[in-house]
Amino acid sequence: MYAELFCQSNFSFLHGASHPEELIARADFLGYSALAITDECSVAGVVRAYTEQQHKQLGIKLIVGSYFRLNDHFQCVLLSPNQDAYSELCRIITNARRRADKGQYELDEWDLKSIKHCLFIWLPEVDTEQHEHWAQWLLKHHPARTWIGAQRLLIANEDTHIQQLQQLAETFNLPICACTGALMHETERLPLQHVLTATRLGTSVKQLGRQALSNAERSLRSLDKLQKLYPAEWLAESTNIAKRCSFCMSTLRYQYPHELIPNGFDAQMYLRLCVERGIKKRFPQGLSDDIRAIIEKELRLIAEQRYEYFFLTIFDIVQFAKQQQILYQGRGSAANSVVCYCLEITAVDPRQISVLFERFISKERNEPPDIDVDFEHERREEIIQYIYRKYGRERTALAATVVCYRFKSALREVGKALGLNRSQLDFFIANVNRRDRNVSWQSQLHELGLDGDSAISQQLVTLVNQLMGFPRHLSQHVGGFVISSGPLYELVPVENASMPERTVIQWDKDDLESLGLLKVDVLALGMLTAIRKSFDMLKRNYGQTTSIADITRWGDDPQVYQMVQKADTVGVFQIESRAQMSMLPRLKPSCYYDLVVQIAIVRPGPIQGDMVHPYLRRRDGKESIEYPSEEVKAVLSRTMGVPIFQEQVIQLAMVAAGFTGGEADQLRRAMASWKKNGKLLQFRQKLISGMRKKGYEEAFAERLFEQICGFGEYGFPESHSASFAVLAYVSSWLKYYYPEAFYASLLNSLPMGFYSASQLVQDAKRHGIHVLPVCINHSQYDHFLVAHNGGFAMQLGLRLVKGLSHDTANRLLQLRPPEGFSSIAQIRNLKVNQQELQALASANAFAQLAGNRFQARWQIMETVSQLPLLQDQQDPHQLSLVPNDVDNLLEDYQSTGLSLASHPIELLLKANKLPRFTLTKDLVNKPHKSVVTVIGCVTGRQAPGTASGVTFITLEDPTGNANVIVWQASARAQKQAYLKSTVLQVNGILERGDGDVIHIIAGRLTDLSHLLSELDVKARHFH
């Protein structure tokens, strides 16, 4: 028997050439008794191996360890025999990582001296004079826990090295154990390991020379081969070491922070107190018996799973946000429980939706419930700093995100390593259309000129396929905090993030979920920022104070829903995309719960499960609704007998097939990843047989399972949709009643949402809002409202000016006289740098002082004329230079990203450069199936995963947006116009669908970008 005690996965970035899952599975197949995952100064990959071991019920033991280099003369592997040793290992990794920049580490000799529990495998270098020193050092500090690791890799002078190791062992009485230092699970990964090495060293494989592995011996080898290479006692020593290692990842226990609980209370008592206080706020008229029963059930489930601290931690964070007047909104099944409603974590009244608490709190799952809290994206940092202040940096850090190689990065790195021409690689990357699912990227490369028969092209394809999905580095999660009662580094190593004052753990959210560890999600949402800024404007300009709770409490407003039914939802949260806007006139939402369905139904899950059309037909009374039982009716009646939400699938499994809450949630987890591992198919027989036992017809059971498969990884939870629907309604309400404040707040909150500043301003103008240009004397930094014709106009702010810093803008505003600046010279004397003065001139912000942007530039350059020799010369600004419409349009877009003067299409029309076409506003007058031509600026290209190769293109002209559908064959035949055009002409067929939704089915695509080649209209591609 043999235990591999030195093995690096691909989480030893650019060293290891196999996934942890591949390594543990291969070691088990080869009959190893144990495998140690020992990534360099890291345990980032070990949870993946542990999860694979548990899921496949592998008999092999998994040992947690790490490989370290102290200097050029000393390297070792540390193994964790027990929990104390594991905590010690995490501390050493943390200290080494925190001393260095992101991605590096600095191990100190003190780190190794301080070890009391870990086992040492010393890896002596070849022919070093330091052997005796380090042998004595190890005997002094760690006499009973040190082994010499011997690697037989069949390389030059290896016999001499092995003799050195044997002599060391005899001289210092140190045992030798066999180890490989595996970097691959099988020999076939050697070419990929060479590519990784070349990438790490910034060279090509051909130029690696001796820096490349000379053979594939650093892979997991068969027991037969190992027995031929190593003495039996060295192999036996490896298994002896493995026997000493009893630590298992499953023994890790999370300790919640305790300081949230006041003296005299335990967690259960204090949570109940907070809930009872919340009941008085949320239910001032008193509780009904059924709501009280739900609260008691939820509190009982929380107590059984000991999640009180989790809920109280979230409660504490949102109370801080409330005190600081930061808008927030909780979501997730647990967030939309009655308990969370009472704790003010969410504004969703659970009486309006069906709560399935078992999804995230189950006796059969030792995992934390799911609660995500969104905060204003511009103020989330205040929440993050509060968490750091409250718990300290020793006890909290962000979860990691594993950034992996995707197609483009993999192609670039492999191509460079193989020596391909850089310009050829750039050409391939720019022209491969990954959205075309019917033509593989391999075939597209051949079409683009890659010789499919050459050895190097075949190698390129193989290696790119292998590299895709490999981890590149650890990044920080968008907001998932791990908080502990003691030092976090005793649970998991902590390292520096790229952002200053940020630390991240070495595990991502999937690792944490696998181990059942708490993650508090503190997320950022731009719409919350926009809503809060809208409320501020309402108070300042209209004298009205309101809140999200007020708007929802006033109930469903028919006028707001009429606007929504017309798909007038540019800028509105969640229902602003082209797909959502196409669905709105068909679904015709008229109440809050309709919005919940609307948000969830335009998702891949319901679409792939063929649920959209049946739902719409039943809603319109065109199809009867039948239920095979009252139990099924109770689950599906709110969605017309069609499962729309993920929770409904879980409920159906419970009521129709007899699944327990925990079993049904295992079904959910299988759904989430079934395309990767096919686990969903394991539930087919249990689901169908369970339904047959309960008297359901096999056809119904089969249809349900097919719908579940359709949901796949895309099922959308009702709980999330319910939270989003609140914000969708509030933003719709603001757009309908206070459009000026709504648009100004959206613009002040960019970047966020689906639309650019140009698109939002165009839509505002179409709604009759007067928009005033950027002006050095009238603008503030932010956009704001000014009185205009008995209402309000929107004054654009200096924030739009590209190249103007926030600090310079604020200094100008602070120094601006009450009557405004009188000349550009006055501004120039404030020592504003030339580049920022030019940026203001380019944005025409000096129009009031100089007439136009050209004259402003002359005046900025007047410093030259102050020289004595030139003082009597004619003033440059007296020259009659006036930009034409094209000059203004191009420079408007280049300097601010939008233009108030003319739309690009309008300009082309005036110049008679366009053929005859139909404006968007006139499409409504065209008959169904008529041939039309439309022209517009491309503002969006979307190719959803469920669209079977269809792309939705949005064309904007001065009168609105036209929706164009491009079939895959059309796109493929006209690739350049399809992918690259900024101004596009489409000849096609007009189709009018349900709810009078108009689409143009594209035939011919013509790129007209050359007509305004310098125009900087940013399109939102493939989101």
PDB file of C-alpha atoms in Angstrom, residues 250-347:
ATOM      1  CA  SER A 250     -16.221  17.223   8.214  1.00  0.00           C
ATOM      2  CA  THR A 251     -15.077  17.935  11.802  1.00  0.00           C
ATOM      3  CA  LEU A 252     -14.796  21.662  11.142  1.00  0.00           C
ATOM      4  CA  ARG A 253     -17.378  23.452  13.242  1.00  0.00           C
ATOM      5  CA  TYR A 254     -18.346  27.045  12.780  1.00  0.00           C
ATOM      6  CA  GLN A 255     -18.480  29.198  15.913  1.00  0.00           C
ATOM      7  CA  TYR A 256     -20.867  32.131  15.554  1.00  0.00           C
ATOM      8  CA  PRO A 257     -19.947  35.542  17.053  1.00  0.00           C
ATOM      9  CA  HIS A 258     -21.511  35.910  20.509  1.00  0.00           C
ATOM     10  CA  GLU A 259     -21.333  39.641  21.297  1.00  0.00           C
ATOM     11  CA  LEU A 260     -24.706  40.315  19.676  1.00  0.00           C
ATOM     12  CA  ILE A 261     -26.505  38.792  22.655  1.00  0.00           C
ATOM     13  CA  PRO A 262     -27.153  41.166  25.610  1.00  0.00           C
ATOM     14  CA  ASN A 263     -26.378  40.018  29.137  1.00  0.00           C
ATOM     15  CA  GLY A 264     -29.150  37.963  30.679  1.00  0.00           C
ATOM     16  CA  PHE A 265     -30.265  36.470  27.353  1.00  0.00           C
ATOM     17  CA  ASP A 266     -29.364  33.436  25.342  1.00  0.00           C
ATOM     18  CA  ALA A 267     -29.571  33.510  21.539  1.00  0.00           C
ATOM     19  CA  GLN A 268     -33.003  31.892  21.403  1.00  0.00           C
ATOM     20  CA  MET A 269     -34.499  34.291  23.947  1.00  0.00           C
ATOM     21  CA  TYR A 270     -33.028  37.362  22.276  1.00  0.00           C
ATOM     22  CA  LEU A 271     -34.147  36.340  18.781  1.00  0.00           C
ATOM     23  CA  ARG A 272     -37.692  35.836  20.068  1.00  0.00           C
ATOM     24  CA  LEU A 273     -37.584  39.262  21.783  1.00  0.00           C
ATOM     25  CA  CYS A 274     -36.508  40.948  18.523  1.00  0.00           C
ATOM     26  CA  VAL A 275     -39.218  39.109  16.588  1.00  0.00           C
ATOM     27  CA  GLU A 276     -41.923  40.101  19.082  1.00  0.00           C
ATOM     28  CA  ARG A 277     -40.824  43.737  18.872  1.00  0.00           C
ATOM     29  CA  GLY A 278     -40.991  43.505  15.091  1.00  0.00           C
ATOM     30  CA  ILE A 279     -44.481  41.991  15.224  1.00  0.00           C
ATOM     31  CA  LYS A 280     -45.751  45.218  16.828  1.00  0.00           C
ATOM     32  CA  LYS A 281     -44.284  47.257  13.944  1.00  0.00           C
ATOM     33  CA  ARG A 282     -45.232  44.959  11.094  1.00  0.00           C
ATOM     34  CA  PHE A 283     -48.653  43.834  12.367  1.00  0.00           C
ATOM     35  CA  PRO A 284     -50.027  46.799  14.347  1.00  0.00           C
ATOM     36  CA  GLN A 285     -53.565  45.400  14.049  1.00  0.00           C
ATOM     37  CA  GLY A 286     -52.483  42.130  15.632  1.00  0.00           C
ATOM     38  CA  LEU A 287     -51.564  38.668  14.367  1.00  0.00           C
ATOM     39  CA  SER A 288     -53.867  36.134  12.805  1.00  0.00           C
ATOM     40  CA  ASP A 289     -53.653  32.587  14.132  1.00  0.00           C
ATOM     41  CA  ASP A 290     -52.090  31.235  10.924  1.00  0.00           C
ATOM     42  CA  ILE A 291     -49.312  33.861  10.876  1.00  0.00           C
ATOM     43  CA  ARG A 292     -48.568  33.193  14.556  1.00  0.00           C
ATOM     44  CA  ALA A 293     -48.368  29.469  13.748  1.00  0.00           C
ATOM     45  CA  ILE A 294     -45.896  30.137  10.926  1.00  0.00           C
ATOM     46  CA  ILE A 295     -43.738  32.297  13.208  1.00  0.00           C
ATOM     47  CA  GLU A 296     -43.657  29.568  15.863  1.00  0.00           C
ATOM     48  CA  LYS A 297     -42.768  26.938  13.259  1.00  0.00           C
ATOM     49  CA  GLU A 298     -39.954  29.099  11.888  1.00  0.00           C
ATOM     50  CA  LEU A 299     -38.547  29.841  15.340  1.00  0.00           C
ATOM     51  CA  ARG A 300     -38.675  26.149  16.173  1.00  0.00           C
ATOM     52  CA  LEU A 301     -36.792  25.226  12.984  1.00  0.00           C
ATOM     53  CA  ILE A 302     -34.207  27.947  13.659  1.00  0.00           C
ATOM     54  CA  ALA A 303     -33.707  26.655  17.200  1.00  0.00           C
ATOM     55  CA  GLU A 304     -33.390  23.018  16.062  1.00  0.00           C
ATOM     56  CA  GLN A 305     -30.630  23.951  13.629  1.00  0.00           C
ATOM     57  CA  ARG A 306     -29.094  26.525  16.010  1.00  0.00           C
ATOM     58  CA  TYR A 307     -29.252  29.332  13.466  1.00  0.00           C
ATOM     59  CA  GLU A 308     -30.231  32.073  15.927  1.00  0.00           C
ATOM     60  CA  TYR A 309     -26.830  33.770  15.641  1.00  0.00           C
ATOM     61  CA  PHE A 310     -27.078  33.809  11.856  1.00  0.00           C
ATOM     62  CA  PHE A 311     -30.401  35.645  11.884  1.00  0.00           C
ATOM     63  CA  LEU A 312     -29.227  37.989  14.631  1.00  0.00           C
ATOM     64  CA  THR A 313     -26.053  38.802  12.679  1.00  0.00           C
ATOM     65  CA  ILE A 314     -28.122  39.837   9.646  1.00  0.00           C
ATOM     66  CA  PHE A 315     -30.519  41.719  11.921  1.00  0.00           C
ATOM     67  CA  ASP A 316     -27.639  43.701  13.455  1.00  0.00           C
ATOM     68  CA  ILE A 317     -26.264  44.667  10.020  1.00  0.00           C
ATOM     69  CA  VAL A 318     -29.607  45.886   8.653  1.00  0.00           C
ATOM     70  CA  GLN A 319     -30.297  47.830  11.853  1.00  0.00           C
ATOM     71  CA  PHE A 320     -27.032  49.679  11.280  1.00  0.00           C
ATOM     72  CA  ALA A 321     -28.078  50.400   7.681  1.00  0.00           C
ATOM     73  CA  LYS A 322     -31.434  51.670   8.923  1.00  0.00           C
ATOM     74  CA  GLN A 323     -29.748  54.001  11.429  1.00  0.00           C
ATOM     75  CA  GLN A 324     -27.506  55.368   8.665  1.00  0.00           C
ATOM     76  CA  GLN A 325     -30.500  55.759   6.297  1.00  0.00           C
ATOM     77  CA  ILE A 326     -29.001  53.322   3.790  1.00  0.00           C
ATOM     78  CA  LEU A 327     -31.659  51.573   1.727  1.00  0.00           C
ATOM     79  CA  TYR A 328     -31.515  47.782   1.756  1.00  0.00           C
ATOM     80  CA  GLN A 329     -33.618  44.792   0.815  1.00  0.00           C
ATOM     81  CA  GLY A 330     -33.227  41.175   1.905  1.00  0.00           C
ATOM     82  CA  ARG A 331     -34.000  38.271  -0.407  1.00  0.00           C
ATOM     83  CA  GLY A 332     -33.879  34.506  -0.370  1.00  0.00           C
ATOM     84  CA  SER A 333     -36.323  31.948   1.012  1.00  0.00           C
ATOM     85  CA  ALA A 334     -35.194  32.476   4.580  1.00  0.00           C
ATOM     86  CA  ALA A 335     -35.167  36.249   4.028  1.00  0.00           C
ATOM     87  CA  ASN A 336     -38.798  36.123   2.978  1.00  0.00           C
ATOM     88  CA  SER A 337     -39.860  34.223   6.065  1.00  0.00           C
ATOM     89  CA  VAL A 338     -42.221  35.861   8.528  1.00  0.00           C
ATOM     90  CA  VAL A 339     -39.377  35.978  11.062  1.00  0.00           C
ATOM     91  CA  CYS A 340     -37.232  38.048   8.661  1.00  0.00           C
ATOM     92  CA  TYR A 341     -40.208  40.264   7.865  1.00  0.00           C
ATOM     93  CA  CYS A 342     -40.570  40.948  11.586  1.00  0.00           C
ATOM     94  CA  LEU A 343     -36.824  41.560  11.905  1.00  0.00           C
ATOM     95  CA  GLU A 344     -37.135  44.146   9.053  1.00  0.00           C
ATOM     96  CA  ILE A 345     -34.622  42.240   6.933  1.00  0.00           C
ATOM     97  CA  THR A 346     -37.073  42.347   4.026  1.00  0.00           C
ATOM     98  CA  ALA A 347     -39.994  44.532   2.962  1.00  0.00           C
TER      99      ALA A 347
END
